[in-house]
mmCIF file of C-alpha atoms in Angstrom:
data_model
loop_
_atom_site.group_PDB
_atom_site.id
_atom_site.type_symbol
_atom_site.label_atom_id
_atom_site.label_comp_id
_atom_site.label_asym_id
_atom_site.label_seq_id
_atom_site.Cartn_x
_atom_site.Cartn_y
_atom_site.Cartn_z
ATOM 1 C CA MET A 84 13.568 21.072 -20.385
ATOM 2 C CA HIS A 85 13.060 19.983 -16.555
ATOM 3 C CA LYS A 86 12.052 22.426 -14.051
ATOM 4 C CA LYS A 87 13.800 22.456 -10.505
ATOM 5 C CA GLN A 88 11.150 21.511 -7.766
ATOM 6 C CA ASN A 89 11.295 23.507 -4.856
ATOM 7 C CA PHE A 90 9.142 23.806 -1.980
ATOM 8 C CA LEU A 91 7.342 26.612 -2.891
ATOM 9 C CA SER A 92 6.926 25.868 -6.846
ATOM 10 C CA VAL A 93 5.417 22.945 -5.920
ATOM 11 C CA PHE A 94 3.036 23.742 -3.282
ATOM 12 C CA LEU A 95 1.789 26.786 -5.997
ATOM 13 C CA ASN A 96 1.299 24.005 -8.220
ATOM 14 C CA GLY A 97 -1.218 22.250 -5.738
ATOM 15 C CA LEU A 98 -2.746 25.681 -4.999
ATOM 16 C CA ILE A 99 -3.361 27.133 -8.306
ATOM 17 C CA VAL A 100 -1.874 25.540 -11.707
ATOM 18 C CA GLU A 101 -3.317 22.264 -11.070
ATOM 19 C CA ASN A 102 -6.173 22.955 -8.731
ATOM 20 C CA PRO A 103 -7.422 19.530 -8.093
ATOM 21 C CA THR A 104 -11.855 21.016 -7.927
ATOM 22 C CA PHE A 105 -11.023 22.780 -10.959
ATOM 23 C CA VAL A 106 -8.453 21.723 -13.145
ATOM 24 C CA LEU A 107 -8.000 18.233 -11.717
ATOM 25 C CA MET A 108 -11.758 17.450 -11.141
ATOM 26 C CA LEU A 109 -10.596 15.236 -8.186
ATOM 27 C CA GLY A 110 -12.668 14.541 -5.221
ATOM 28 C CA MET A 111 -15.602 15.472 -6.231
ATOM 29 C CA CYS A 112 -18.196 13.634 -3.776
ATOM 30 C CA PRO A 113 -17.185 16.243 -0.743
ATOM 31 C CA THR A 114 -16.859 18.919 -3.210
ATOM 32 C CA LEU A 115 -20.980 18.535 -3.880
ATOM 33 C CA GLY A 116 -21.980 16.871 -0.848
ATOM 34 C CA ILE A 117 -21.217 19.350 2.507
ATOM 35 C CA THR A 118 -20.683 22.537 0.097
ATOM 36 C CA THR A 119 -24.161 23.731 1.721
ATOM 37 C CA GLN A 120 -22.454 25.970 4.089
ATOM 38 C CA ALA A 121 -19.449 27.764 4.344
ATOM 39 C CA MET A 122 -17.934 26.443 7.399
ATOM 40 C CA ASN A 123 -18.723 23.026 6.087
ATOM 41 C CA GLY A 124 -16.538 23.509 3.161
ATOM 42 C CA VAL A 125 -13.728 25.196 5.548
ATOM 43 C CA GLY A 126 -13.700 21.867 7.479
ATOM 44 C CA MET A 127 -14.226 19.457 5.171
ATOM 45 C CA GLY A 128 -11.072 21.290 3.589
ATOM 46 C CA LEU A 129 -8.968 21.257 6.513
ATOM 47 C CA ALA A 130 -9.625 17.432 7.117
ATOM 48 C CA THR A 131 -8.310 16.789 3.912
ATOM 49 C CA THR A 132 -5.830 18.412 3.920
ATOM 50 C CA PHE A 133 -4.509 17.187 7.449
ATOM 51 C CA VAL A 134 -4.996 13.295 5.677
ATOM 52 C CA LEU A 135 -3.129 14.821 2.612
ATOM 53 C CA VAL A 136 -0.377 15.999 4.058
ATOM 54 C CA PHE A 137 0.286 13.197 6.377
ATOM 55 C CA SER A 138 -0.449 10.147 4.181
ATOM 56 C CA ASN A 139 1.779 11.866 1.479
ATOM 57 C CA LEU A 140 4.938 12.179 4.039
ATOM 58 C CA PHE A 141 4.391 8.187 5.264
ATOM 59 C CA ILE A 142 3.628 7.254 1.615
ATOM 60 C CA SER A 143 6.841 8.947 0.731
ATOM 61 C CA LEU A 144 9.204 7.802 3.685
ATOM 62 C CA LEU A 145 7.907 4.294 3.026
ATOM 63 C CA ARG A 146 8.389 4.480 -0.770
ATOM 64 C CA ASN A 147 11.339 2.359 -1.336
ATOM 65 C CA ILE A 148 9.928 -0.409 0.985
ATOM 66 C CA ILE A 149 6.239 -0.984 -0.387
ATOM 67 C CA PRO A 150 6.606 -3.417 -2.942
ATOM 68 C CA GLU A 151 4.953 -2.580 -5.921
ATOM 69 C CA LYS A 152 2.130 -5.034 -6.185
ATOM 70 C CA VAL A 153 0.381 -4.562 -2.918
ATOM 71 C CA ARG A 154 1.274 -0.672 -2.872
ATOM 72 C CA ILE A 155 -2.534 0.041 -3.387
ATOM 73 C CA PRO A 156 -4.057 -1.788 0.079
ATOM 74 C CA SER A 157 -0.405 -0.417 1.875
ATOM 75 C CA TYR A 158 -1.482 3.413 0.764
ATOM 76 C CA ILE A 159 -5.133 2.781 1.563
ATOM 77 C CA VAL A 160 -4.257 1.241 4.743
ATOM 78 C CA ILE A 161 -2.131 4.491 5.572
ATOM 79 C CA ILE A 162 -4.718 6.642 4.309
ATOM 80 C CA ALA A 163 -7.543 5.045 6.229
ATOM 81 C CA SER A 164 -5.326 5.191 9.530
ATOM 82 C CA PHE A 165 -4.988 8.916 9.169
ATOM 83 C CA VAL A 166 -8.958 9.107 8.239
ATOM 84 C CA THR A 167 -9.712 7.457 11.566
ATOM 85 C CA LEU A 168 -7.370 9.495 13.154
ATOM 86 C CA ILE A 169 -8.812 12.740 12.360
ATOM 87 C CA ASP A 170 -12.895 11.185 12.835
ATOM 88 C CA LEU A 171 -11.521 10.350 16.330
ATOM 89 C CA MET A 172 -10.673 13.931 16.698
ATOM 90 C CA MET A 173 -13.059 15.757 15.729
ATOM 91 C CA GLN A 174 -15.795 13.824 17.424
ATOM 92 C CA ALA A 175 -14.075 14.514 20.637
ATOM 93 C CA PHE A 176 -13.404 18.536 19.854
ATOM 94 C CA LEU A 177 -15.845 19.416 17.105
ATOM 95 C CA PRO A 178 -18.850 17.025 17.542
ATOM 96 C CA ASP A 179 -21.200 19.481 15.811
ATOM 97 C CA LEU A 180 -19.229 19.963 12.943
ATOM 98 C CA ARG A 181 -18.290 16.077 13.148
ATOM 99 C CA ALA A 182 -22.432 16.012 12.797
ATOM 100 C CA SER A 183 -22.861 18.226 9.899
ATOM 101 C CA LEU A 184 -20.246 16.565 7.916
ATOM 102 C CA GLY A 185 -21.554 12.776 8.701
ATOM 103 C CA THR A 186 -20.548 10.034 6.569
ATOM 104 C CA TYR A 187 -18.401 12.297 4.395
ATOM 105 C CA ILE A 188 -15.736 12.246 7.089
ATOM 106 C CA PRO A 189 -14.884 8.374 6.795
ATOM 107 C CA LEU A 190 -15.126 8.611 2.934
ATOM 108 C CA ILE A 191 -12.004 10.550 2.787
ATOM 109 C CA THR A 192 -10.407 7.483 2.990
ATOM 110 C CA VAL A 193 -11.947 7.058 -0.844
ATOM 111 C CA ASN A 194 -11.206 10.722 -1.708
ATOM 112 C CA CYS A 195 -9.483 10.574 -5.572
ATOM 113 C CA ILE A 196 -7.229 13.466 -4.331
ATOM 114 C CA ILE A 197 -5.530 11.757 -1.370
ATOM 115 C CA PHE A 198 -4.985 8.217 -3.345
ATOM 116 C CA ALA A 199 -3.644 10.074 -6.969
ATOM 117 C CA ARG A 200 -1.449 12.394 -5.103
ATOM 118 C CA ALA A 201 -0.102 9.376 -3.374
ATOM 119 C CA GLU A 202 0.244 7.442 -6.380
ATOM 120 C CA SER A 203 1.694 10.263 -9.098
ATOM 121 C CA TYR A 204 3.676 12.564 -6.313
ATOM 122 C CA ALA A 205 4.394 10.945 -3.128
ATOM 123 C CA ALA A 206 5.252 7.298 -4.516
ATOM 124 C CA LYS A 207 7.996 9.468 -6.742
ATOM 125 C CA ASN A 208 9.420 11.758 -4.815
ATOM 126 C CA PRO A 209 11.091 12.658 -1.720
ATOM 127 C CA PRO A 210 9.527 13.498 1.741
ATOM 128 C CA ILE A 211 10.078 17.427 2.162
ATOM 129 C CA LEU A 212 8.175 18.068 -1.562
ATOM 130 C CA SER A 213 5.445 15.612 -0.854
ATOM 131 C CA ILE A 214 4.745 17.205 1.922
ATOM 132 C CA ALA A 215 4.438 20.522 -0.500
ATOM 133 C CA ASP A 216 2.156 18.803 -2.665
ATOM 134 C CA GLY A 217 0.136 17.534 0.071
ATOM 135 C CA LEU A 218 0.033 21.343 1.836
ATOM 136 C CA GLY A 219 -0.597 22.790 -2.006
ATOM 137 C CA MET A 220 -2.985 20.177 -3.101
ATOM 138 C CA GLY A 221 -4.824 20.544 0.222
ATOM 139 C CA LEU A 222 -5.434 23.825 0.152
ATOM 140 C CA GLY A 223 -6.308 24.507 -3.180
ATOM 141 C CA PHE A 224 -8.719 21.727 -2.234
ATOM 142 C CA THR A 225 -10.197 24.035 0.868
ATOM 143 C CA CYS A 226 -10.235 27.239 -1.297
ATOM 144 C CA SER A 227 -11.871 25.861 -3.944
ATOM 145 C CA ILE A 228 -14.555 24.273 -1.902
ATOM 146 C CA THR A 229 -14.767 27.071 0.484
ATOM 147 C CA LEU A 230 -15.640 29.468 -2.770
ATOM 148 C CA LEU A 231 -18.352 26.708 -4.016
ATOM 149 C CA SER A 232 -19.896 26.627 -0.689
ATOM 150 C CA CYS A 233 -19.909 30.461 0.144
ATOM 151 C CA VAL A 234 -21.873 30.388 -3.138
ATOM 152 C CA ARG A 235 -24.530 28.170 -2.428
ATOM 153 C CA GLU A 236 -24.816 29.248 0.926
ATOM 154 C CA LEU A 237 -25.265 33.273 -0.206
ATOM 155 C CA PHE A 238 -28.134 32.201 -2.824
ATOM 156 C CA GLY A 239 -29.623 28.821 -0.678
ATOM 157 C CA SER A 240 -29.578 30.487 3.276
ATOM 158 C CA GLY A 241 -28.878 34.027 2.467
ATOM 159 C CA THR A 242 -25.825 33.999 4.818
ATOM 160 C CA ILE A 243 -21.904 33.664 4.375
ATOM 161 C CA PHE A 244 -20.437 31.683 7.232
ATOM 162 C CA GLY A 245 -23.870 32.040 8.807
ATOM 163 C CA LEU A 246 -23.848 36.032 8.536
ATOM 164 C CA GLN A 247 -26.821 37.446 6.927
ATOM 165 C CA MET A 248 -25.765 38.879 3.574
ATOM 166 C CA MET A 249 -28.903 39.414 1.248
ATOM 167 C CA PRO A 250 -31.641 41.601 2.455
ATOM 168 C CA GLU A 251 -34.557 41.033 4.825
ATOM 169 C CA ALA A 252 -36.874 40.255 1.454
ATOM 170 C CA TYR A 253 -34.260 38.033 0.136
ATOM 171 C CA GLN A 254 -36.611 34.753 -0.620
ATOM 172 C CA PRO A 255 -33.900 31.523 -0.404
ATOM 173 C CA MET A 256 -33.784 29.468 -3.030
ATOM 174 C CA ALA A 257 -34.043 25.866 -1.792
ATOM 175 C CA VAL A 258 -33.148 24.019 -4.679
ATOM 176 C CA MET A 259 -28.961 25.571 -3.928
ATOM 177 C CA ASN A 260 -29.178 23.797 -0.963
ATOM 178 C CA GLN A 261 -29.850 20.066 -2.402
ATOM 179 C CA VAL A 262 -28.468 18.309 -5.094
ATOM 180 C CA PRO A 263 -29.212 19.652 -8.516
ATOM 181 C CA GLY A 264 -28.150 23.428 -6.940
ATOM 182 C CA GLY A 265 -24.628 21.717 -6.296
ATOM 183 C CA PHE A 266 -24.289 20.322 -10.010
ATOM 184 C CA VAL A 267 -24.782 23.503 -11.496
ATOM 185 C CA THR A 268 -23.531 26.345 -9.383
ATOM 186 C CA LEU A 269 -19.867 23.538 -9.970
ATOM 187 C CA GLY A 270 -20.869 23.724 -13.694
ATOM 188 C CA LEU A 271 -21.189 27.426 -14.108
ATOM 189 C CA MET A 272 -17.909 28.219 -11.974
ATOM 190 C CA MET A 273 -16.244 25.575 -13.766
ATOM 191 C CA ILE A 274 -16.946 27.469 -16.973
ATOM 192 C CA ILE A 275 -15.742 30.775 -15.525
ATOM 193 C CA VAL A 276 -12.607 29.195 -14.673
ATOM 194 C CA ASN A 277 -12.015 27.561 -18.388
ATOM 195 C CA PHE A 278 -13.597 30.928 -19.371
ATOM 196 C CA ILE A 279 -9.943 32.785 -17.533
ATOM 197 C CA ARG A 280 -8.082 29.701 -18.625
ATOM 198 C CA THR A 281 -8.285 30.491 -22.247
ATOM 199 C CA ALA A 282 -8.500 34.044 -22.285
ATOM 200 C CA ILE A 283 -4.105 33.611 -20.541
ATOM 201 C CA GLN A 284 -3.658 30.599 -22.976
ATOM 202 C CA ASN A 285 -4.622 33.267 -25.909
ATOM 203 C CA LYS A 286 -2.789 36.071 -24.657
ATOM 204 C CA ASN A 287 0.363 33.727 -24.052
ATOM 205 C CA THR A 288 0.033 32.228 -27.573
ATOM 206 C CA ARG A 289 0.023 35.954 -28.688
ATOM 207 C CA LYS A 290 2.711 36.781 -27.196
ATOM 208 C CA GLU A 291 5.090 33.744 -27.970
ATOM 209 C CA ALA A 292 4.117 34.703 -31.654
ATOM 210 C CA ALA A 293 4.905 38.492 -31.169
ATOM 211 C CA ALA A 294 8.301 37.341 -29.718
ATOM 212 C CA MET B 280 -41.943 -8.032 1.623
ATOM 213 C CA ASN B 281 -42.716 -4.629 2.237
ATOM 214 C CA VAL B 282 -39.468 -3.528 4.032
ATOM 215 C CA TYR B 283 -37.600 -5.288 0.246
ATOM 216 C CA LEU B 284 -40.060 -3.267 -2.162
ATOM 217 C CA SER B 285 -39.710 -0.131 -0.555
ATOM 218 C CA MET B 286 -36.111 -0.465 -0.511
ATOM 219 C CA LEU B 287 -36.070 -1.470 -4.303
ATOM 220 C CA ILE B 288 -37.795 2.116 -5.217
ATOM 221 C CA GLY B 289 -36.266 3.672 -2.410
ATOM 222 C CA TYR B 290 -32.653 3.035 -3.394
ATOM 223 C CA ILE B 291 -32.877 3.382 -7.119
ATOM 224 C CA LEU B 292 -35.153 6.258 -7.799
ATOM 225 C CA VAL B 293 -36.001 8.111 -4.206
ATOM 226 C CA ASN B 294 -32.879 8.201 -2.709
ATOM 227 C CA ASN B 295 -30.344 7.645 -5.486
ATOM 228 C CA TYR B 296 -26.682 7.637 -4.600
ATOM 229 C CA VAL B 297 -25.359 9.789 -7.347
ATOM 230 C CA MET B 298 -28.480 12.045 -7.356
ATOM 231 C CA CYS B 299 -30.497 12.412 -4.243
ATOM 232 C CA GLN B 300 -27.252 12.056 -1.890
ATOM 233 C CA PHE B 301 -23.972 12.814 -4.019
ATOM 234 C CA PHE B 302 -22.055 9.662 -3.301
ATOM 235 C CA GLY B 303 -19.914 8.579 -6.678
ATOM 236 C CA ILE B 304 -19.630 11.488 -8.560
ATOM 237 C CA CYS B 305 -15.983 10.660 -9.737
ATOM 238 C CA PRO B 306 -16.965 7.688 -11.788
ATOM 239 C CA PHE B 307 -20.230 9.099 -12.391
ATOM 240 C CA LEU B 308 -18.531 11.913 -14.555
ATOM 241 C CA GLY B 309 -15.333 9.548 -15.070
ATOM 242 C CA VAL B 310 -16.851 6.730 -17.162
ATOM 243 C CA SER B 311 -19.914 8.188 -18.837
ATOM 244 C CA LYS B 312 -18.384 9.689 -22.025
ATOM 245 C CA LYS B 313 -19.477 6.680 -23.738
ATOM 246 C CA PHE B 314 -22.741 4.025 -23.528
ATOM 247 C CA ASP B 315 -20.703 0.780 -23.749
ATOM 248 C CA THR B 316 -17.968 1.866 -20.693
ATOM 249 C CA ALA B 317 -20.538 2.985 -18.661
ATOM 250 C CA LEU B 318 -22.331 0.241 -19.061
ATOM 251 C CA GLY B 319 -19.206 -2.560 -18.197
ATOM 252 C CA MET B 320 -18.684 0.418 -15.256
ATOM 253 C CA GLY B 321 -22.529 -0.357 -13.639
ATOM 254 C CA MET B 322 -22.246 -4.302 -14.287
ATOM 255 C CA ALA B 323 -18.685 -4.581 -12.455
ATOM 256 C CA VAL B 324 -20.346 -2.088 -9.484
ATOM 257 C CA THR B 325 -23.139 -4.021 -8.832
ATOM 258 C CA PHE B 326 -21.117 -7.093 -8.206
ATOM 259 C CA VAL B 327 -18.553 -5.307 -5.900
ATOM 260 C CA ILE B 328 -21.263 -3.983 -4.405
ATOM 261 C CA THR B 329 -23.348 -6.720 -3.545
ATOM 262 C CA LEU B 330 -20.658 -8.584 -2.408
ATOM 263 C CA ALA B 331 -18.915 -5.750 -0.142
ATOM 264 C CA SER B 332 -22.481 -5.604 1.681
ATOM 265 C CA PHE B 333 -22.322 -9.013 2.604
ATOM 266 C CA ILE B 334 -19.341 -9.312 3.902
ATOM 267 C CA THR B 335 -18.566 -5.958 5.413
ATOM 268 C CA TRP B 336 -21.918 -6.725 7.761
ATOM 269 C CA LEU B 337 -20.590 -10.205 8.773
ATOM 270 C CA ILE B 338 -17.432 -8.400 9.394
ATOM 271 C CA GLN B 339 -18.682 -6.076 11.661
ATOM 272 C CA TYR B 340 -21.162 -8.059 13.774
ATOM 273 C CA TYR B 341 -19.333 -11.122 13.951
ATOM 274 C CA LEU B 342 -15.341 -9.830 14.407
ATOM 275 C CA LEU B 343 -15.987 -5.667 15.106
ATOM 276 C CA THR B 344 -18.653 -5.868 17.485
ATOM 277 C CA PRO B 345 -17.948 -8.333 19.779
ATOM 278 C CA PHE B 346 -14.283 -7.300 20.217
ATOM 279 C CA ASN B 347 -15.122 -3.719 20.512
ATOM 280 C CA LEU B 348 -13.323 -2.686 17.802
ATOM 281 C CA GLY B 349 -15.590 -0.049 16.522
ATOM 282 C CA TYR B 350 -13.323 2.641 15.619
ATOM 283 C CA LEU B 351 -11.471 0.609 13.388
ATOM 284 C CA GLN B 352 -14.758 0.340 11.040
ATOM 285 C CA THR B 353 -12.936 2.314 8.253
ATOM 286 C CA ILE B 354 -9.877 0.807 7.987
ATOM 287 C CA ALA B 355 -11.571 -2.628 8.264
ATOM 288 C CA PHE B 356 -14.264 -1.771 5.509
ATOM 289 C CA ILE B 357 -12.092 -0.299 2.415
ATOM 290 C CA LEU B 358 -9.274 -3.311 3.217
ATOM 291 C CA VAL B 359 -11.851 -5.965 2.987
ATOM 292 C CA ILE B 360 -13.021 -3.846 -0.189
ATOM 293 C CA ALA B 361 -9.623 -3.344 -1.686
ATOM 294 C CA VAL B 362 -9.121 -7.053 -1.418
ATOM 295 C CA LEU B 363 -12.346 -8.252 -2.294
ATOM 296 C CA VAL B 364 -11.981 -5.568 -6.096
ATOM 297 C CA GLN B 365 -8.491 -7.729 -6.517
ATOM 298 C CA VAL B 366 -10.053 -10.884 -5.584
ATOM 299 C CA VAL B 367 -13.004 -10.423 -8.073
ATOM 300 C CA GLU B 368 -10.617 -9.134 -10.538
ATOM 301 C CA ASN B 369 -8.058 -12.825 -10.152
ATOM 302 C CA ALA B 370 -11.384 -15.050 -10.265
ATOM 303 C CA LEU B 371 -12.985 -13.531 -13.307
ATOM 304 C CA LYS B 372 -9.719 -13.931 -15.127
ATOM 305 C CA LYS B 373 -9.636 -17.958 -13.927
ATOM 306 C CA LEU B 374 -13.150 -18.371 -14.695
ATOM 307 C CA SER B 375 -14.805 -16.160 -17.358
ATOM 308 C CA PHE B 376 -12.349 -14.596 -19.725
ATOM 309 C CA SER B 377 -14.533 -12.543 -22.062
ATOM 310 C CA LEU B 378 -16.231 -10.994 -19.017
ATOM 311 C CA TYR B 379 -12.790 -10.070 -17.429
ATOM 312 C CA GLN B 380 -11.892 -8.517 -20.777
ATOM 313 C CA ALA B 381 -15.515 -6.282 -20.799
ATOM 314 C CA LEU B 382 -14.904 -5.367 -16.915
ATOM 315 C CA GLY B 383 -11.192 -5.510 -16.408
ATOM 316 C CA VAL B 384 -10.242 -2.093 -16.698
ATOM 317 C CA TYR B 385 -13.119 -0.550 -14.127
ATOM 318 C CA LEU B 386 -12.049 -3.034 -11.627
ATOM 319 C CA PRO B 387 -9.458 -1.038 -9.915
ATOM 320 C CA LEU B 388 -10.982 2.047 -10.138
ATOM 321 C CA ILE B 389 -13.844 0.752 -7.773
ATOM 322 C CA THR B 390 -11.828 0.722 -5.200
ATOM 323 C CA THR B 391 -11.996 4.386 -5.087
ATOM 324 C CA ASN B 392 -15.385 4.580 -5.530
ATOM 325 C CA CYS B 393 -17.225 5.985 -2.668
ATOM 326 C CA VAL B 394 -20.439 4.014 -2.958
ATOM 327 C CA VAL B 395 -19.058 0.924 -2.020
ATOM 328 C CA LEU B 396 -17.854 2.075 1.178
ATOM 329 C CA ALA B 397 -20.732 5.108 1.937
ATOM 330 C CA VAL B 398 -23.238 1.616 1.497
ATOM 331 C CA ALA B 399 -21.290 -0.486 3.903
ATOM 332 C CA ILE B 400 -21.302 2.538 6.697
ATOM 333 C CA ASN B 401 -24.918 3.294 5.817
ATOM 334 C CA ASN B 402 -25.829 -0.496 5.890
ATOM 335 C CA ILE B 403 -24.242 -0.526 9.714
ATOM 336 C CA THR B 404 -25.860 2.974 10.748
ATOM 337 C CA ASP B 405 -29.033 1.781 9.718
ATOM 338 C CA GLY B 406 -29.714 -1.811 11.427
ATOM 339 C CA TRP B 407 -30.111 -3.648 8.761
ATOM 340 C CA ASN B 408 -30.071 -7.474 9.150
ATOM 341 C CA LEU B 409 -27.330 -9.502 6.518
ATOM 342 C CA LEU B 410 -30.418 -10.284 3.881
ATOM 343 C CA GLU B 411 -31.883 -6.447 4.003
ATOM 344 C CA ALA B 412 -28.047 -5.118 4.118
ATOM 345 C CA THR B 413 -27.389 -7.649 1.100
ATOM 346 C CA PHE B 414 -29.995 -6.291 -0.975
ATOM 347 C CA SER B 415 -29.799 -2.817 -0.170
ATOM 348 C CA GLY B 416 -26.151 -2.865 -2.051
ATOM 349 C CA CYS B 417 -27.614 -4.291 -4.784
ATOM 350 C CA CYS B 418 -30.527 -1.994 -5.365
ATOM 351 C CA SER B 419 -28.247 0.941 -4.261
ATOM 352 C CA ALA B 420 -25.873 -0.232 -7.117
ATOM 353 C CA LEU B 421 -28.626 -1.147 -9.818
ATOM 354 C CA GLY B 422 -29.341 2.974 -8.891
ATOM 355 C CA PHE B 423 -25.628 4.098 -9.556
ATOM 356 C CA THR B 424 -25.447 2.047 -12.813
ATOM 357 C CA LEU B 425 -28.970 3.660 -14.083
ATOM 358 C CA ALA B 426 -27.947 7.096 -13.101
ATOM 359 C CA LEU B 427 -24.449 5.934 -14.961
ATOM 360 C CA LEU B 428 -26.467 5.077 -18.075
ATOM 361 C CA LEU B 429 -28.885 7.999 -18.322
ATOM 362 C CA LEU B 430 -26.015 10.838 -18.143
ATOM 363 C CA SER B 431 -23.494 8.583 -21.040
ATOM 364 C CA CYS B 432 -26.661 8.346 -23.314
ATOM 365 C CA ILE B 433 -26.950 12.147 -22.783
ATOM 366 C CA ARG B 434 -23.645 13.103 -23.163
ATOM 367 C CA GLU B 435 -23.272 10.928 -26.647
ATOM 368 C CA ARG B 436 -25.114 13.439 -27.815
ATOM 369 C CA LEU B 437 -23.654 16.512 -26.346
ATOM 370 C CA GLU B 438 -20.410 15.535 -27.964
ATOM 371 C CA LEU B 439 -21.839 15.838 -31.358
ATOM 372 C CA SER B 440 -24.247 19.495 -30.216
ATOM 373 C CA ASN B 441 -22.503 22.775 -30.901
ATOM 374 C CA MET B 442 -21.428 24.583 -27.815
ATOM 375 C CA PRO B 443 -19.142 26.820 -26.921
ATOM 376 C CA LYS B 444 -15.639 25.742 -26.570
ATOM 377 C CA TRP B 445 -15.162 26.487 -22.518
ATOM 378 C CA MET B 446 -18.497 24.651 -21.778
ATOM 379 C CA LYS B 447 -17.678 21.577 -23.776
ATOM 380 C CA GLY B 448 -16.340 18.258 -21.313
ATOM 381 C CA SER B 449 -17.236 18.404 -18.226
ATOM 382 C CA PRO B 450 -18.834 21.719 -17.048
ATOM 383 C CA GLY B 451 -21.794 20.772 -19.682
ATOM 384 C CA ALA B 452 -21.623 16.983 -17.828
ATOM 385 C CA LEU B 453 -21.921 18.806 -14.523
ATOM 386 C CA ILE B 454 -24.984 20.813 -15.444
ATOM 387 C CA THR B 455 -26.739 18.006 -17.463
ATOM 388 C CA ALA B 456 -26.347 16.686 -14.127
ATOM 389 C CA GLY B 457 -28.083 19.098 -12.312
ATOM 390 C CA LEU B 458 -30.637 19.156 -14.664
ATOM 391 C CA MET B 459 -31.399 14.946 -14.378
ATOM 392 C CA ALA B 460 -30.831 15.715 -10.333
ATOM 393 C CA ILE B 461 -33.719 17.874 -10.631
ATOM 394 C CA SER B 462 -36.053 15.257 -12.007
ATOM 395 C CA PHE B 463 -34.855 12.553 -10.199
ATOM 396 C CA MET B 464 -36.180 15.047 -7.325
ATOM 397 C CA GLY B 465 -39.679 14.690 -8.725
ATOM 398 C CA PHE B 466 -39.412 10.818 -6.700
ATOM 399 C CA GLY B 467 -39.666 13.071 -3.643
ATOM 400 C CA GLY B 468 -42.720 11.907 -2.577
ATOM 401 C CA LEU B 469 -43.494 7.987 -3.729
ATOM 402 C CA ILE B 470 -42.150 6.571 -0.717
#
């Protein structure tokens, strides 16, 4: 059974069904490293989406030209070029955001999401679908890390996007802004996601059994 | 000498790239299911990072800086790392086949290990000289290996424990890593 692929189904697949953070577990370093403030999550997610869409497009266009043996260096050069582009653009237009994201911007180059999509999707599919895949995966990544960073910012500083959320008396949990907080929050969120997924699966199997 | 000692302690315990700075999380979670594979990955990474720190330093100060090509840093470094990984793989195959068999599977994965690129970039940002840069690379890699080995030992035990189904695998590993990171915070005041 081969399902026909169209723009929307590929897009939704990246956004929800194969969400890069919660389902594929890719790109963990930026996911944990910069998610102390919601704004950082949005910035990082959009920068990654930009790189992902363009690298997918170009790798897909060149998929019949790049020889099999040198594909890894070729992909990496294409990806690194777009990363440099967004890095310089952010330095010019959004210097504050660039400063708070720090080394993680050049490190988008080695974000495994981008590489994995290039290898497993863009190298085998036509350009339009590859753009859909890049957009879906990128926005899926953006949503997950924004969610994660909202939770961490809420408990770590009592704010979301810089707006005071917690009552004045709330003592911020400093550990949420540090490494352990990141690991544990993501772990707990993943438990919730797994819980929902198992519940849906069980429901589907019961439905099939009934039918 | 003092610089090197504080680097050794700093990069392995106090500023461990995995446990205190969030780099290299993907291989950290991906290849930590078994102790043996973790050891293989750790050795391969140590080898590549040490070499990569040495070469990227030379590239930065003899190629990029003199010709004002600073903006090409990311592209140049990642290319060097990708090529280096390939070279190491081929060289090992010819020189020591037993080592190649032990490390072979992990070598291609190292290209996308962000510790390698992060160490190379940070060496330049911190303004180390050639020897210091190489040494810092070596120590950072040893810190990565330490974290990887510790987590793999814990995960081998976790496999046997009776956990709820939705907590098995990565969520459990993430929470374990969180607890490990708390203990690494205890080294905070050493330097």
